[in-house]
Coordinates of N, CA, C and O in Angstrom, one line a residue:
X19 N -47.0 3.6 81.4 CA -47.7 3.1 80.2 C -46.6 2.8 79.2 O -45.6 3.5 79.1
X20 N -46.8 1.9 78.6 CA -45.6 1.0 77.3 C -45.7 2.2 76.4 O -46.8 2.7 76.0
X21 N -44.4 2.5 76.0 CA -44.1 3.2 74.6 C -44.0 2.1 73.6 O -43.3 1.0 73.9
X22 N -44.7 2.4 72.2 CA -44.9 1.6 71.2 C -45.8 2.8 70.1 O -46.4 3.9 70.3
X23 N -45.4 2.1 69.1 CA -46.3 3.3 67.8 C -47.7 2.6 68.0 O -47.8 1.4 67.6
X24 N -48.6 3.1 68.3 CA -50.1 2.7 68.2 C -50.6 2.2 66.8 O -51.6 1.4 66.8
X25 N -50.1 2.6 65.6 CA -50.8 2.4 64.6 C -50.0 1.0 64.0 O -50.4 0.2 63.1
X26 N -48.7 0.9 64.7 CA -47.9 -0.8 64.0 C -48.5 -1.9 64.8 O -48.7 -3.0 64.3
X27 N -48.9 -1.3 66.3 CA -49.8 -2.1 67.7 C -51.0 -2.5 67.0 O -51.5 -3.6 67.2
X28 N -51.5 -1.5 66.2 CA -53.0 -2.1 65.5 C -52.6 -2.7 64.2 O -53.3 -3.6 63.8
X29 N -52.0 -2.5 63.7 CA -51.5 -3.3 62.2 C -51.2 -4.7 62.9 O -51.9 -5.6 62.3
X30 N -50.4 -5.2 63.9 CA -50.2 -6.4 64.5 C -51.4 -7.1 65.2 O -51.2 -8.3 65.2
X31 N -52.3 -6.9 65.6 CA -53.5 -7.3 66.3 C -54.4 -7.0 65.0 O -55.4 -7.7 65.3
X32 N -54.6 -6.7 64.2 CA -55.4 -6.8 63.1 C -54.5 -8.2 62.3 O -55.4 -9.0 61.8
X33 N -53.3 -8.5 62.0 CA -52.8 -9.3 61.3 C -53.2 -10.4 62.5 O -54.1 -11.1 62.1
X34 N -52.9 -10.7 63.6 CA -53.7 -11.8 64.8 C -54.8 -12.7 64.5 O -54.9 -13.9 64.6
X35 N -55.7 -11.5 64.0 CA -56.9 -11.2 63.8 C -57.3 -12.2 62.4 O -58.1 -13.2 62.4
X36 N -56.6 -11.6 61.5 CA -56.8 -12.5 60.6 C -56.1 -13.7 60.2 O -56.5 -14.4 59.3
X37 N -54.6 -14.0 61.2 CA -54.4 -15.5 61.0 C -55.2 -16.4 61.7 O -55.4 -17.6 61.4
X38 N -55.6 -15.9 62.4 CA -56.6 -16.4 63.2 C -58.1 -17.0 62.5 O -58.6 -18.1 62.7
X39 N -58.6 -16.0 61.7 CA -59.5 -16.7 60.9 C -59.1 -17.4 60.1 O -60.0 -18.0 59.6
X40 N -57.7 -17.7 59.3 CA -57.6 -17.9 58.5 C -57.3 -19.9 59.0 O -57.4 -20.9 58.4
X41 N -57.0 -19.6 60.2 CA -56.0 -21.5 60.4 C -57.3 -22.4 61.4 O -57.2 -23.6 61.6
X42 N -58.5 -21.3 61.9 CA -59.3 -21.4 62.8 C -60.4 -22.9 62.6 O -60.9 -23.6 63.4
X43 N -60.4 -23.0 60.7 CA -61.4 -24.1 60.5 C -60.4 -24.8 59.6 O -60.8 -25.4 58.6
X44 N -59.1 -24.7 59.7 CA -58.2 -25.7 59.0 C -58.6 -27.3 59.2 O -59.1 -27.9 58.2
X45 N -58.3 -28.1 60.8 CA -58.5 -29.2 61.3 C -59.7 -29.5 61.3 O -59.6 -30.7 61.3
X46 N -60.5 -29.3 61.4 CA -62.4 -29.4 61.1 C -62.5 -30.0 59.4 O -63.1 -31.0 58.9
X47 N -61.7 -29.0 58.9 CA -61.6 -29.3 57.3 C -61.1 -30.4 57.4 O -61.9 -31.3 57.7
X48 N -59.7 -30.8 57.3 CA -58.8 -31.7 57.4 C -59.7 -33.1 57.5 O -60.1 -33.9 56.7
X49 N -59.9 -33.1 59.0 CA -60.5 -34.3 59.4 C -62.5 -34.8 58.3 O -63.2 -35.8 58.2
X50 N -62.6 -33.6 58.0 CA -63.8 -34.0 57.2 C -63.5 -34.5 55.7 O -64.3 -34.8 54.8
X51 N -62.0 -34.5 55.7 CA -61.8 -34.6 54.2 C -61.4 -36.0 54.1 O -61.6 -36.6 53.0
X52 N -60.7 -36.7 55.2 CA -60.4 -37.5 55.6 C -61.4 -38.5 56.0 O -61.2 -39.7 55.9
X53 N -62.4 -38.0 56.3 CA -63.6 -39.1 56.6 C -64.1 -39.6 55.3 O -64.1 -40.8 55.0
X54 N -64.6 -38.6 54.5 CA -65.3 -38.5 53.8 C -64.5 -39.4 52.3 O -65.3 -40.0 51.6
X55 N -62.7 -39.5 51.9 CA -62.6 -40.1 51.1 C -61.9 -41.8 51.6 O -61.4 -42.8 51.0
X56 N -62.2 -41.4 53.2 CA -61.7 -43.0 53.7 C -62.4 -43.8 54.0 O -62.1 -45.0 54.1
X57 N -63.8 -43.2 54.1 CA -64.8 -44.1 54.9 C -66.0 -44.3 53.3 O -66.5 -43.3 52.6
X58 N -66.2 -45.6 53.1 CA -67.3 -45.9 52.4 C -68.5 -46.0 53.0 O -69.3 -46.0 52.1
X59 N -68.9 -46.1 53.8 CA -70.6 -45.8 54.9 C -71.0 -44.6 54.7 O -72.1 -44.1 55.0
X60 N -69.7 -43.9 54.0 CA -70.1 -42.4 54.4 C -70.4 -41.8 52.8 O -71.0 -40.7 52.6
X61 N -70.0 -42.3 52.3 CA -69.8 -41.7 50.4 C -71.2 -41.3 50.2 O -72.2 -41.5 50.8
X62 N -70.9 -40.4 48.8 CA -72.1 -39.6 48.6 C -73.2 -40.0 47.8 O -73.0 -39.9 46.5
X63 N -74.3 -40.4 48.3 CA -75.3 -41.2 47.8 C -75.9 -40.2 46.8 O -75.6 -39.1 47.1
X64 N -76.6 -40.2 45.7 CA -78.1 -39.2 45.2 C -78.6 -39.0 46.2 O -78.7 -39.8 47.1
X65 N -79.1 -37.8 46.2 CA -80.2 -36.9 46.9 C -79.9 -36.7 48.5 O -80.7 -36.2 49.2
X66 N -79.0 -37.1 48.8 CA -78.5 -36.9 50.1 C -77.4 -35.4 50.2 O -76.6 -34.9 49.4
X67 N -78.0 -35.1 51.4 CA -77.0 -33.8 51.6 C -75.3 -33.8 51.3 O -74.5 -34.5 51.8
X68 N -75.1 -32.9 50.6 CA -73.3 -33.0 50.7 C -72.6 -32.3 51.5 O -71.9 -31.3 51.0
X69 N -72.4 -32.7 53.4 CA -71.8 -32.4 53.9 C -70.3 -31.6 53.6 O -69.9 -30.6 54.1
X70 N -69.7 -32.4 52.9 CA -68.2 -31.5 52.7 C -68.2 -30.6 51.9 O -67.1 -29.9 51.8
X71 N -69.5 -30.3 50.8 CA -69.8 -28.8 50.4 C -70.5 -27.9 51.4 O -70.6 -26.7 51.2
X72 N -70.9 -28.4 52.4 CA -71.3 -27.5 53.2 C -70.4 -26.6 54.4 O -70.4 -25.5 54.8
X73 N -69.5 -28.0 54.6 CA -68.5 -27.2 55.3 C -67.5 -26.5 54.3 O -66.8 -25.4 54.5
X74 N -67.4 -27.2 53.3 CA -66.7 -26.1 52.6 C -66.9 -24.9 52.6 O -66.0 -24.0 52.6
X75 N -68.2 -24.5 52.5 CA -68.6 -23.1 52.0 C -68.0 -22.1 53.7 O -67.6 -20.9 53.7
X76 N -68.0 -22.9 54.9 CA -68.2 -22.6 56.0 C -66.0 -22.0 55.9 O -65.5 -20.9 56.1
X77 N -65.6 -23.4 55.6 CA -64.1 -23.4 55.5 C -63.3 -21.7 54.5 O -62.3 -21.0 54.7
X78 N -64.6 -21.6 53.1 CA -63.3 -20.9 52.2 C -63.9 -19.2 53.0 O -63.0 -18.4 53.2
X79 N -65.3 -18.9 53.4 CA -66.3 -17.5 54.1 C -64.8 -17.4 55.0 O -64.1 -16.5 54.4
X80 N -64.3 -17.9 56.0 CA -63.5 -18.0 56.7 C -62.3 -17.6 56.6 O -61.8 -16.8 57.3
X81 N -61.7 -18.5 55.3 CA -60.4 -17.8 54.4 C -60.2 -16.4 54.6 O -59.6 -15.6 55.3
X82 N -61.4 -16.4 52.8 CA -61.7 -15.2 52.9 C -61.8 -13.7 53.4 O -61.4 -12.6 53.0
X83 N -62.6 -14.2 54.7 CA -62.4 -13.3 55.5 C -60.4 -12.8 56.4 O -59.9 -11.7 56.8
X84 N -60.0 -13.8 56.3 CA -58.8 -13.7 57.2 C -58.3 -13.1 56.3 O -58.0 -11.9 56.6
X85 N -58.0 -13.4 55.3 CA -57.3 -12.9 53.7 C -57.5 -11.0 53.9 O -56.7 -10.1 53.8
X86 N -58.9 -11.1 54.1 CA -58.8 -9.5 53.4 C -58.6 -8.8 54.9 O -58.1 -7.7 54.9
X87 N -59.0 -9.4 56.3 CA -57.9 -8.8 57.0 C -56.6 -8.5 57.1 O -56.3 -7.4 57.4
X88 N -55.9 -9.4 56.9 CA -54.7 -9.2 56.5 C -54.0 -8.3 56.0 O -53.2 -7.5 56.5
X89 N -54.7 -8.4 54.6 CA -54.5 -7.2 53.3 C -54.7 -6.0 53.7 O -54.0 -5.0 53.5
X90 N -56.0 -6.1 54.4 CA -56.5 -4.3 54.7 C -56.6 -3.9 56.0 O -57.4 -3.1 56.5
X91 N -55.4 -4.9 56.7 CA -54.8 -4.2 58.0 C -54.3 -2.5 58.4 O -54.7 -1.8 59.3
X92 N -53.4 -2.1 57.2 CA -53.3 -0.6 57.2 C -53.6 0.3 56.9 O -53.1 1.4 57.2
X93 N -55.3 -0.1 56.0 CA -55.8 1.2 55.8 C -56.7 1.7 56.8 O -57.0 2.8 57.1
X94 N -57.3 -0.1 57.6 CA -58.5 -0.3 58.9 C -57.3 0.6 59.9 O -57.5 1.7 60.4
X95 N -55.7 -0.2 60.2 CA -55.2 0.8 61.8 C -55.4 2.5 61.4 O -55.4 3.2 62.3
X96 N -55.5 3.2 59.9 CA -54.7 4.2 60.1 C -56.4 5.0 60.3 O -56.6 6.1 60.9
X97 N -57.2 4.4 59.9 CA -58.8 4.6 60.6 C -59.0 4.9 61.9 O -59.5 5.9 62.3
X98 N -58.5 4.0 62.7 CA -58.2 3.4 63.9 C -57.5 4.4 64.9 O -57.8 4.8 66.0
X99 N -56.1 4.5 63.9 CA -55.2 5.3 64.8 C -54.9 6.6 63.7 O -53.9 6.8 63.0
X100 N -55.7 7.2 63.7 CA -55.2 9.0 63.0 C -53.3 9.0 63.2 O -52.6 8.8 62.3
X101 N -53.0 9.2 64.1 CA -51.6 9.6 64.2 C -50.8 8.7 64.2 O -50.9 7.7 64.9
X102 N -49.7 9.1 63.5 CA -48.4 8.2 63.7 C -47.6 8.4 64.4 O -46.7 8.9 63.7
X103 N -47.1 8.5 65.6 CA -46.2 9.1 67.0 C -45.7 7.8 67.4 O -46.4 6.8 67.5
X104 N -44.3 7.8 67.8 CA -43.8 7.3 68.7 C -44.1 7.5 70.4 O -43.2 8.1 71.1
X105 N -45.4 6.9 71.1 CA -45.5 7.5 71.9 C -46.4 6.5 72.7 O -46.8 5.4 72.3
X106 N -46.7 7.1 74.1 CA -47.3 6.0 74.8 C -48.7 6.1 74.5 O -49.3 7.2 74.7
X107 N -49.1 5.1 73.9 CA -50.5 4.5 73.7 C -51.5 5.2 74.6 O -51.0 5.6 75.6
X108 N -52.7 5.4 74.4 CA -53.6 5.9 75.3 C -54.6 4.4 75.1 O -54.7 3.7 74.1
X109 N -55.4 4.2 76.8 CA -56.1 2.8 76.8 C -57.6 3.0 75.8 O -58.4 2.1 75.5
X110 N -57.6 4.4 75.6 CA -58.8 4.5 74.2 C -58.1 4.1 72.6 O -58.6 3.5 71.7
X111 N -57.3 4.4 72.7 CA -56.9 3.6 70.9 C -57.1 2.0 71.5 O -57.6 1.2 70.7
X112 N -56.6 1.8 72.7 CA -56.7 0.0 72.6 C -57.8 -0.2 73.2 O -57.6 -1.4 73.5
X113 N -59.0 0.1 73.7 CA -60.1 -0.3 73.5 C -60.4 -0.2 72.2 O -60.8 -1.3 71.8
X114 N -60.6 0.9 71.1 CA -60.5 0.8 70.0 C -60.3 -0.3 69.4 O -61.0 -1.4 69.4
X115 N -59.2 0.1 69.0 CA -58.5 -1.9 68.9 C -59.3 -3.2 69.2 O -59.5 -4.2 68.6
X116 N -59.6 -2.9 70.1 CA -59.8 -4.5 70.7 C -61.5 -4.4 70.6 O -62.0 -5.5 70.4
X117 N -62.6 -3.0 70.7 CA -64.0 -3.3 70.0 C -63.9 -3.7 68.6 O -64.7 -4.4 67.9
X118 N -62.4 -3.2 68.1 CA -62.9 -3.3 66.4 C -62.3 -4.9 66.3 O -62.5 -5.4 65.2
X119 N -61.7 -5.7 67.1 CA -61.4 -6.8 66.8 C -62.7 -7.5 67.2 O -63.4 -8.1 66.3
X120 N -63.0 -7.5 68.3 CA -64.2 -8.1 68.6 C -65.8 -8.3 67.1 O -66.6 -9.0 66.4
X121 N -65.3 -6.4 67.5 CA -66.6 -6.6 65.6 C -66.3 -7.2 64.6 O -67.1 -7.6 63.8
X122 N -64.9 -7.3 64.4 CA -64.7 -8.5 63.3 C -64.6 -9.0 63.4 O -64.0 -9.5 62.5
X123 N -64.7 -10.4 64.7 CA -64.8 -11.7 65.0 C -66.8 -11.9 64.9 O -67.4 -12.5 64.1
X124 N -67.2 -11.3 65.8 CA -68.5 -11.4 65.2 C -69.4 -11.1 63.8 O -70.6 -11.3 63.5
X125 N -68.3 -10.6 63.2 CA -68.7 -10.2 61.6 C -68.7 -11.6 61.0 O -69.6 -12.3 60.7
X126 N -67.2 -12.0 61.0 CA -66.7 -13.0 60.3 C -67.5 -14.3 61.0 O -67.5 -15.2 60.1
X127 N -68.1 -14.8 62.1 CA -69.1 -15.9 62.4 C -70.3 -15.4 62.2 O -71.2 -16.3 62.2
X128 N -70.5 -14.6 62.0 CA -72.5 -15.1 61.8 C -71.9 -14.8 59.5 O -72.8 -15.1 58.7
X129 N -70.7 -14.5 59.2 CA -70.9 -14.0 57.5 C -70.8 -16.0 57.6 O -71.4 -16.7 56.7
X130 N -70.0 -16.6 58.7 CA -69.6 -17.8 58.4 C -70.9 -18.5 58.2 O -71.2 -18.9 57.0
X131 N -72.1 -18.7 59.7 CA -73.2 -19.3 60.0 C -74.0 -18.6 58.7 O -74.6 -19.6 58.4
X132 N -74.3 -17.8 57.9 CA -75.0 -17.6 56.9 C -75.0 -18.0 55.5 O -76.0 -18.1 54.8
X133 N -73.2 -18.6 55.1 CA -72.8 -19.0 54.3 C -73.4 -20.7 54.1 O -73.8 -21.5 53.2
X134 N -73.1 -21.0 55.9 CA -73.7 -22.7 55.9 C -75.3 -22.8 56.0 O -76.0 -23.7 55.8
X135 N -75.6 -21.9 56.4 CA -77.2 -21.6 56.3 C -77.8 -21.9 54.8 O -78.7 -22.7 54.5
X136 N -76.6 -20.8 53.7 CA -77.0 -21.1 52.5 C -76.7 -22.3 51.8 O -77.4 -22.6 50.9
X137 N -75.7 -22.9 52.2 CA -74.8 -24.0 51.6 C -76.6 -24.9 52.0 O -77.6 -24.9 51.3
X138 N -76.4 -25.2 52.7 CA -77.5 -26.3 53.8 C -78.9 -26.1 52.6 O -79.5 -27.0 52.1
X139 N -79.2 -24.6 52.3 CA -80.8 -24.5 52.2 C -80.0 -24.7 50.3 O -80.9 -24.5 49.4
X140 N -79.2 -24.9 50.0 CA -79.0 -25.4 48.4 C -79.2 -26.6 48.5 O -80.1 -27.2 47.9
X141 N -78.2 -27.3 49.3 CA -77.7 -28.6 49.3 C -79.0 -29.8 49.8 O -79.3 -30.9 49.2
X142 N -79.6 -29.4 50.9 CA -80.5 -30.1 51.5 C -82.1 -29.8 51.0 O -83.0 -30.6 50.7
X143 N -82.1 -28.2 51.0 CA -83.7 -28.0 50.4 C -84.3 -27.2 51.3 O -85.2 -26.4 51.0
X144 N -83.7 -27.6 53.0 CA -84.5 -26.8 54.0 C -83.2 -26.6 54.9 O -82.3 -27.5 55.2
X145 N -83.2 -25.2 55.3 CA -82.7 -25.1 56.4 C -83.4 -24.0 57.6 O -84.2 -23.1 57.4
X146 N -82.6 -24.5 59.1 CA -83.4 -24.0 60.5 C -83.4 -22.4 60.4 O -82.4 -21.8 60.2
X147 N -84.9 -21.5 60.6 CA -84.3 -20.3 60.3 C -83.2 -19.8 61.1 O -82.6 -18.8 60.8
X148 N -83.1 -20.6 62.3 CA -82.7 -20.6 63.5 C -81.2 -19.7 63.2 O -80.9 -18.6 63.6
X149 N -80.3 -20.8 62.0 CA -79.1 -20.6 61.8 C -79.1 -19.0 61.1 O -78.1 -18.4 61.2
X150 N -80.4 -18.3 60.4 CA -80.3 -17.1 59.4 C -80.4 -16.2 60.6 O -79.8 -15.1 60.3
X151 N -80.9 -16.2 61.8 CA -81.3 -15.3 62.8 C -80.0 -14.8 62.9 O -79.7 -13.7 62.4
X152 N -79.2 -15.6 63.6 CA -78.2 -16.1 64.6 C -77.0 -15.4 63.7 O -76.3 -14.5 64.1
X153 N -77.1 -16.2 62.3 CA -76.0 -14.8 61.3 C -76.0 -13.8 61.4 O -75.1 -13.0 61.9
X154 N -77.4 -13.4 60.6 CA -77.9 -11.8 60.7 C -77.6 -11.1 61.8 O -76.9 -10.2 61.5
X155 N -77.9 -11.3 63.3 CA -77.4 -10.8 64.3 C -75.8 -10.5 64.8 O -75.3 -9.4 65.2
X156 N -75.2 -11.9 64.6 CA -73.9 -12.0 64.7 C -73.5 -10.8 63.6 O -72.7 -10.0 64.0
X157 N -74.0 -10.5 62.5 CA -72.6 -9.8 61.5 C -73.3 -8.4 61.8 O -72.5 -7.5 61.7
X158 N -74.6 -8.0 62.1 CA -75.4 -6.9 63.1 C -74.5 -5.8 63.9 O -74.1 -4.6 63.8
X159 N -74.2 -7.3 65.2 CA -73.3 -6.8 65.9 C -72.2 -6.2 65.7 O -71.7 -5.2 66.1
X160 N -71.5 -7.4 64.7 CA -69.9 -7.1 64.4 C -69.7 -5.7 63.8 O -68.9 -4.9 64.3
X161 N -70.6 -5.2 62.6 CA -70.7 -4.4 62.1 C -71.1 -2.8 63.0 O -70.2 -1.9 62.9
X162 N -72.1 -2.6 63.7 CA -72.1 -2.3 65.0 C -70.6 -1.6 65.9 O -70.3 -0.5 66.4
X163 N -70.0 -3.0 65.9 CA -69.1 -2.6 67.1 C -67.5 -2.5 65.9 O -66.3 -2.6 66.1
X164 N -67.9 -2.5 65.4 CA -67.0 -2.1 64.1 C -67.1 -0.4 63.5 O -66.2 0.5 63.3
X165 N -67.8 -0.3 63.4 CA -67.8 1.1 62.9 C -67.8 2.1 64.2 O -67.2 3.2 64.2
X166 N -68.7 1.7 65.2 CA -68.0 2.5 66.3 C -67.2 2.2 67.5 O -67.5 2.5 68.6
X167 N -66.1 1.7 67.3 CA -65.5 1.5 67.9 C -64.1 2.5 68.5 O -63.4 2.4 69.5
X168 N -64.1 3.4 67.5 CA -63.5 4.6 67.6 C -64.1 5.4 69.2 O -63.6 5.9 70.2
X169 N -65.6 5.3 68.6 CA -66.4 6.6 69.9 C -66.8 5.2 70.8 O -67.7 5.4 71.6
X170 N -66.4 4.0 70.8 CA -66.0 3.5 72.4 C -64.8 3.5 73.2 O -64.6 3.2 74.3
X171 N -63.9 3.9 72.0 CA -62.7 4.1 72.9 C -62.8 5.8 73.5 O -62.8 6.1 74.7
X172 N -62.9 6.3 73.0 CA -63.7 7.9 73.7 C -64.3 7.6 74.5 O -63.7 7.9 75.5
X173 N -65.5 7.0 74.7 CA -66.7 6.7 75.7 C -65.7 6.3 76.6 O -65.7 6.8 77.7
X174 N -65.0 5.7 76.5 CA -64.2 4.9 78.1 C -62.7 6.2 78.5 O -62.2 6.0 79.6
X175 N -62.4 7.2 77.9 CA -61.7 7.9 78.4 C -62.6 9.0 79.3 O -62.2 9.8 80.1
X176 N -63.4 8.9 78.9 CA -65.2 10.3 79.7 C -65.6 9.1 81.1 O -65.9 9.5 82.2
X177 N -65.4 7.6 80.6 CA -65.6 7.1 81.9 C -64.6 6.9 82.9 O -64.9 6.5 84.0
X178 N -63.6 7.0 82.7 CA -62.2 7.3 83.4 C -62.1 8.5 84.3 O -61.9 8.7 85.5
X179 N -62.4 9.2 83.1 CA -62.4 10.6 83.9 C -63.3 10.7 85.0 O -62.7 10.8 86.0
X180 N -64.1 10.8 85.1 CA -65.5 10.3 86.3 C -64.7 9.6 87.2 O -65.2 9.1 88.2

């Protein structure tokens, strides 16, 4: 088993974590910004939906999110990882790890799908509930597999043992 400090291992996969949200809808952006002030077919009429406020709202929920992972990478590893040891990792801190990554990837898409949900039901007037389900559930989960992620890394050293 790799010797490494578990709690710098989760400070680095938490910062992953959030460059990752943070560069994830850069080119989406990009290219809609680019349509939108190059193309005249496309300009923004009255009463017509404003697409690049909507992805905006999708673009900054996203930021956001990556931002305050970043920031509160060391207070979430030291949650995460109780001890500071130079020592070999046990595969329950990195399950750990890697449920609470997972719950903040599903956190941060359905907080995303909720934001365009709302952008849509300002901008347009109606939107599918389809997209409010699909949030709610997504940030459900995230939250879910976020707070216990701790007692699934446990759960899998009791299944080891068996």
């Amino acid at each position: 088993m790799p010797s490494f400090q578990t709690r710098s291992l989760c400070e680095a996969l938490l910062g992953v974590a959030g460059i990752w949200l943070l560069v994830r809808t850069l080119s989406s952006y990009a290219m809609s910004l680019y349509i939108t002030w190059s193309s005249l077919s496309v300009a923004q009429e009255p009463g017509t939906p404003n697409m690049l406020a909507i992805q905006g709202v999708h673009f900054l929920v996203s930021l956001l999110l990556g931002a305050v992972l970043i920031l509160a990478r060391k207070p979430i590893s030291r949650w995460l990882t109780p001890q500071e040891a130079d020592v070999s990792a046990s595969s329950a801190t990195l399950i750990a790890v890697g449920a609470a990554l997972i719950g903040i990837g599903y956190l941060a898409a359905g907080l995303v799908t909720l934001g365009t949900h709302y952008a849509r039901l300002e901008t347009v007037g109606a939107a599918s509930p389809d997209s409010l389900w699909r949030g709610g559930f997504s940030v459900a989960i995230g939250i879910m597999l976020f707070v216990s992620s701790v007692g699934i890394g446990r759960l899998w050293l009791r299944l080891r043992a068996l």
